[in-house]
């Protein structure tokens, strides 16, 4: 969520597919035909090539099963099409992880199995924040929200993460959130049920003021460079990343990880 540039799916082309393992796992995640304009012409020739922004937002709300509380807060429904799609991806991940972790237990090996997960819209759902700011992200509004509000877990991801940890997987969180948001992020993950280690060795945030030495790109890393470089660092510590979870292709590209699981997110696109 906190990235230097934020391109809304209603206004930009769809993200290109990454590795074949990603493509195989994300069938059906395209968002309502958004991106048609750039698929035809880089500059739309008529208004008919541009999705109507209000209609796109209405479809997003319907997909998430928009539920409004008495105080005006928006939440996604656990019975929504979004929730059903997420549960389907989680079921595939659980089946895969059960086999991968069992295989490791039987064969042993020096590297301990691990899973890596993005935070925003992979483990914590930003839907209420997005509706509160009218799908218009700013660093200031995000800081204000995270400081005072816990985001709900993405449906079922807390159970999947805790289950994988109990089965022997080390759990790492890798987010584009800035280092200054660490305390808020850790508080949120803990409060909504992620019962795994949440110290600095397990939760990686983007530190542009003091970038780690293992990232040659330093403070100028792209999302792919930052995330893949950090995954390689995790592997250098003696872990084998058996699964990588993210809602953006930039969370998953760049290598370092045996299997990628793409969660749906029609609200924004991050290169």
Coordinates of C-alpha atoms in Angstrom, one line a residue:
X1 CA 0.0 0.0 0.0
X2 CA 2.7 2.6 0.8
X3 CA 4.5 2.9 -2.5
X4 CA 6.0 5.9 -4.1
X5 CA 3.7 5.6 -7.1
X6 CA 0.2 4.2 -7.0
X7 CA -1.6 3.4 -10.2
X8 CA -5.3 2.6 -9.9
X9 CA -6.5 -0.4 -12.0
X10 CA -9.3 1.7 -13.5
X11 CA -6.7 3.9 -15.2
X12 CA -3.8 1.6 -16.1
X13 CA -3.1 -1.6 -17.9
X14 CA -3.2 -4.9 -16.1
X15 CA 0.0 -6.2 -14.6
X16 CA 1.8 -8.6 -16.8
X17 CA 2.0 -12.2 -15.7
X18 CA 5.2 -13.1 -14.0
X19 CA 6.6 -16.7 -13.7
X20 CA 4.6 -19.6 -15.0
X21 CA 3.9 -20.7 -11.4
X22 CA 2.2 -17.4 -10.7
X23 CA 0.1 -17.6 -13.9
X24 CA -1.1 -21.1 -13.1
X25 CA -2.4 -20.0 -9.7
X26 CA -4.2 -16.8 -10.6
X27 CA -6.8 -17.8 -13.1
X28 CA -9.9 -15.7 -12.6
X29 CA -8.3 -12.9 -10.7
X30 CA -8.6 -10.2 -13.4
X31 CA -10.8 -7.4 -12.2
X32 CA -13.9 -6.7 -14.3
X33 CA -12.2 -6.1 -17.6
X34 CA -10.3 -3.0 -16.2
X35 CA -7.5 -2.1 -18.4
X36 CA -9.3 -2.4 -21.8
X37 CA -8.3 1.0 -23.0
X38 CA -4.5 0.4 -22.9
X39 CA -5.0 -3.1 -24.3
X40 CA -6.4 -1.4 -27.5
X41 CA -4.5 1.9 -27.6
X42 CA -1.9 3.5 -25.3
X43 CA -3.9 6.7 -25.6
X44 CA -7.7 6.1 -25.8
X45 CA -9.2 7.4 -29.0
X46 CA -12.7 7.8 -27.6
X47 CA -14.4 7.8 -24.3
X48 CA -15.8 4.3 -25.0
X49 CA -12.3 2.8 -24.4
X50 CA -12.2 4.2 -20.9
X51 CA -14.0 2.3 -18.1
X52 CA -16.4 4.6 -16.1
X53 CA -14.7 5.2 -12.8
X54 CA -17.9 5.3 -10.8
X55 CA -19.1 2.0 -12.3
X56 CA -15.7 0.4 -11.6
X57 CA -15.9 1.5 -8.0
X58 CA -19.4 0.1 -7.7
X59 CA -18.2 -3.2 -9.1
X60 CA -15.3 -3.3 -6.6
X61 CA -17.8 -2.8 -3.8
X62 CA -20.1 -5.5 -5.0
X63 CA -17.1 -7.9 -5.4
X64 CA -16.1 -7.3 -1.8
X65 CA -19.7 -7.5 -0.5
X66 CA -19.5 -4.0 0.8
X67 CA -21.0 -3.8 4.3
X68 CA -21.5 -0.4 6.0
X69 CA -21.7 -0.2 9.8
X70 CA -23.7 2.3 11.8
X71 CA -20.7 4.6 12.1
X72 CA -20.1 4.6 8.4
X73 CA -17.2 2.2 8.2
X74 CA -17.0 -0.1 5.2
X75 CA -16.1 -3.8 5.5
X76 CA -15.8 -6.7 3.1
X77 CA -18.3 -9.5 3.6
X78 CA -17.0 -13.1 4.5
X79 CA -19.7 -14.3 2.1
X80 CA -18.5 -12.1 -0.8
X81 CA -17.1 -13.3 -4.1
X82 CA -13.8 -11.9 -3.0
X83 CA -13.8 -14.1 0.1
X84 CA -14.8 -17.1 -1.9
X85 CA -11.9 -16.5 -4.4
X86 CA -9.4 -16.0 -1.5
X87 CA -10.6 -19.3 0.1
X88 CA -10.0 -21.1 -3.1
X89 CA -6.4 -19.9 -3.4
X90 CA -5.8 -20.7 0.3
X91 CA -7.1 -24.3 -0.3
X92 CA -4.6 -24.8 -3.1
X93 CA -1.8 -23.3 -0.9
X94 CA -2.7 -25.6 2.0
X95 CA -2.6 -28.6 -0.2
X96 CA 0.7 -27.7 -1.6
X97 CA 2.2 -26.7 1.7
X98 CA 1.1 -29.9 3.4
X99 CA 3.0 -31.9 0.8
X100 CA 6.1 -29.6 0.8
X101 CA 6.4 -29.5 4.6
X102 CA 5.8 -33.3 5.0
X103 CA 8.5 -33.9 2.4
X104 CA 10.9 -31.8 4.3
X105 CA 10.1 -33.6 7.5
X106 CA 10.8 -36.9 5.9
X107 CA 13.9 -36.0 4.0
X108 CA 15.4 -33.5 6.4
X109 CA 17.9 -31.0 5.0
X110 CA 19.9 -28.2 6.3
X111 CA 17.6 -25.4 5.1
X112 CA 14.5 -24.9 7.2
X113 CA 11.2 -24.4 5.2
X114 CA 9.8 -20.9 5.2
X115 CA 6.9 -18.9 3.8
X116 CA 7.0 -15.2 2.9
X117 CA 4.0 -13.0 2.9
X118 CA 3.2 -9.4 1.9
X119 CA 1.1 -7.5 4.4
X120 CA -1.4 -5.1 2.6
X121 CA -4.2 -7.1 0.9
X122 CA -2.3 -10.4 1.5
X123 CA -2.4 -10.7 5.3
X124 CA -4.3 -7.5 6.2
X125 CA -7.2 -6.2 4.3
X126 CA -7.1 -2.5 3.3
X127 CA -10.7 -2.3 2.1
X128 CA -12.0 -0.2 4.9
X129 CA -9.1 2.3 4.5
X130 CA -9.6 2.4 0.7
X131 CA -13.2 3.3 1.1
X132 CA -12.5 5.8 3.8
X133 CA -10.1 7.7 1.5
X134 CA -12.1 7.2 -1.7
X135 CA -9.4 4.9 -3.2
X136 CA -7.0 7.9 -3.0
X137 CA -3.9 6.7 -1.1
X138 CA -1.6 9.3 0.5
X139 CA 1.2 8.6 3.0
X140 CA -0.4 11.0 5.5
X141 CA -3.8 9.3 5.4
X142 CA -2.2 5.9 5.7
X143 CA -0.1 6.9 8.7
X144 CA -3.2 8.3 10.4
X145 CA -5.2 5.2 9.8
X146 CA -2.5 2.7 10.8
X147 CA -1.7 4.6 14.0
X148 CA -5.3 4.3 15.3
X149 CA -7.0 1.4 13.5
X150 CA -6.4 -2.4 13.1
X151 CA -7.1 -3.7 9.6
X152 CA -9.0 -7.1 9.5
X153 CA -7.1 -10.1 8.4
X154 CA -7.6 -11.2 4.8
X155 CA -10.2 -13.9 5.1
X156 CA -8.6 -17.1 6.2
X157 CA -5.0 -16.0 5.9
X158 CA -4.5 -15.9 9.6
X159 CA -5.6 -19.5 9.9
X160 CA -3.4 -20.6 7.0
X161 CA -0.3 -18.8 8.4
X162 CA -0.8 -20.2 11.9
X163 CA -1.4 -23.7 10.5
X164 CA 1.8 -23.5 8.3
X165 CA 3.8 -22.4 11.3
X166 CA 2.5 -25.3 13.4
X167 CA 3.5 -27.6 10.6
X168 CA 7.1 -26.4 10.8
X169 CA 7.3 -23.4 8.4
X170 CA 9.1 -20.3 9.5
X171 CA 7.0 -17.3 8.7
X172 CA 8.3 -14.0 7.4
X173 CA 6.4 -10.8 6.5
X174 CA 7.8 -8.6 3.7
X175 CA 6.1 -5.4 3.1
X176 CA 6.6 -2.1 1.2
X177 CA 5.3 -0.3 4.3
X178 CA 8.0 2.1 5.6
X179 CA 10.1 1.3 8.6
X180 CA 8.4 4.1 10.6
X181 CA 5.2 2.1 10.5
X182 CA 6.7 -1.0 12.2
X183 CA 5.0 -0.7 15.6
X184 CA 1.6 -0.2 14.1
X185 CA 2.0 -3.1 11.7
X186 CA 3.2 -5.5 14.3
X187 CA 0.4 -4.4 16.7
X188 CA -2.2 -5.0 13.9
X189 CA -0.8 -8.5 13.0
X190 CA -0.8 -9.5 16.6
X191 CA -4.2 -8.2 17.5
X192 CA -6.0 -9.9 14.6
X193 CA -4.6 -13.3 15.3
X194 CA -1.2 -13.9 13.6
X195 CA 0.3 -16.1 16.3
X196 CA 3.9 -16.2 14.9
X197 CA 7.1 -14.4 15.7
X198 CA 6.8 -10.7 14.8
X199 CA 10.3 -9.4 15.7
X200 CA 12.7 -7.6 13.4
X201 CA 14.1 -10.9 12.2
X202 CA 10.6 -11.9 10.9
X203 CA 9.0 -8.7 9.8
X204 CA 10.8 -6.7 7.0
X205 CA 9.7 -3.1 6.2
X206 CA 11.3 -0.8 3.7
X207 CA 13.9 1.4 5.2
X208 CA 15.0 4.0 2.7
X209 CA 16.9 6.1 5.3
X210 CA 19.1 3.2 6.3
X211 CA 18.8 0.5 3.6
X212 CA 20.3 -2.9 4.5
X213 CA 23.7 -3.9 3.1
X214 CA 22.2 -6.9 1.4
X215 CA 20.3 -4.7 -1.1
X216 CA 22.8 -3.4 -3.6
X217 CA 20.2 -1.0 -5.0
X218 CA 20.0 0.7 -1.6
X219 CA 17.3 3.4 -1.2
X220 CA 16.5 3.3 -4.9
X221 CA 15.2 -0.3 -5.1
X222 CA 12.2 -1.0 -7.2
X223 CA 9.5 -3.1 -5.5
X224 CA 10.8 -6.3 -7.3
X225 CA 14.4 -5.6 -6.4
X226 CA 13.5 -4.9 -2.7
X227 CA 11.3 -7.9 -2.3
X228 CA 13.3 -10.5 -4.3
X229 CA 16.6 -9.2 -2.7
X230 CA 15.1 -9.6 0.8
X231 CA 13.9 -13.1 0.0
X232 CA 17.4 -14.0 -1.2
X233 CA 18.7 -12.6 2.1
X234 CA 16.2 -14.8 4.0
X235 CA 17.5 -17.8 2.1
X236 CA 21.1 -16.9 2.9
X237 CA 20.2 -17.2 6.6
X238 CA 19.5 -20.9 6.1
X239 CA 15.9 -21.0 5.0
X240 CA 14.2 -22.5 1.9
X241 CA 11.2 -20.4 0.8
X242 CA 8.7 -23.0 -0.2
X243 CA 5.9 -20.4 -0.8
X244 CA 5.6 -16.7 -1.4
X245 CA 2.3 -14.9 -1.1
X246 CA 1.4 -11.5 -2.5
X247 CA -1.5 -9.5 -4.0
X248 CA 0.8 -7.8 -6.6
X249 CA 3.0 -9.4 -9.3
X250 CA 5.8 -7.2 -8.0
X251 CA 5.5 -9.1 -4.7
X252 CA 6.2 -12.3 -6.5
X253 CA 8.6 -11.7 -9.3
X254 CA 12.4 -11.8 -9.2
X255 CA 13.0 -15.4 -8.0
X256 CA 13.8 -16.7 -4.5
X257 CA 10.8 -18.9 -3.7
X258 CA 9.6 -22.3 -5.0
X259 CA 5.9 -21.4 -5.4
X260 CA 4.0 -18.2 -5.7
X261 CA 0.4 -17.6 -4.7
X262 CA -1.2 -14.4 -6.1
X263 CA -4.2 -13.1 -4.1
X264 CA -6.8 -10.9 -5.9
X265 CA -6.8 -7.1 -5.6
X266 CA -8.8 -5.0 -8.0
X267 CA -8.3 -1.8 -6.0
X268 CA -4.8 -0.8 -7.1
X269 CA -1.9 -1.9 -9.2
X270 CA 1.7 -1.5 -8.1
X271 CA 4.6 -2.0 -10.5

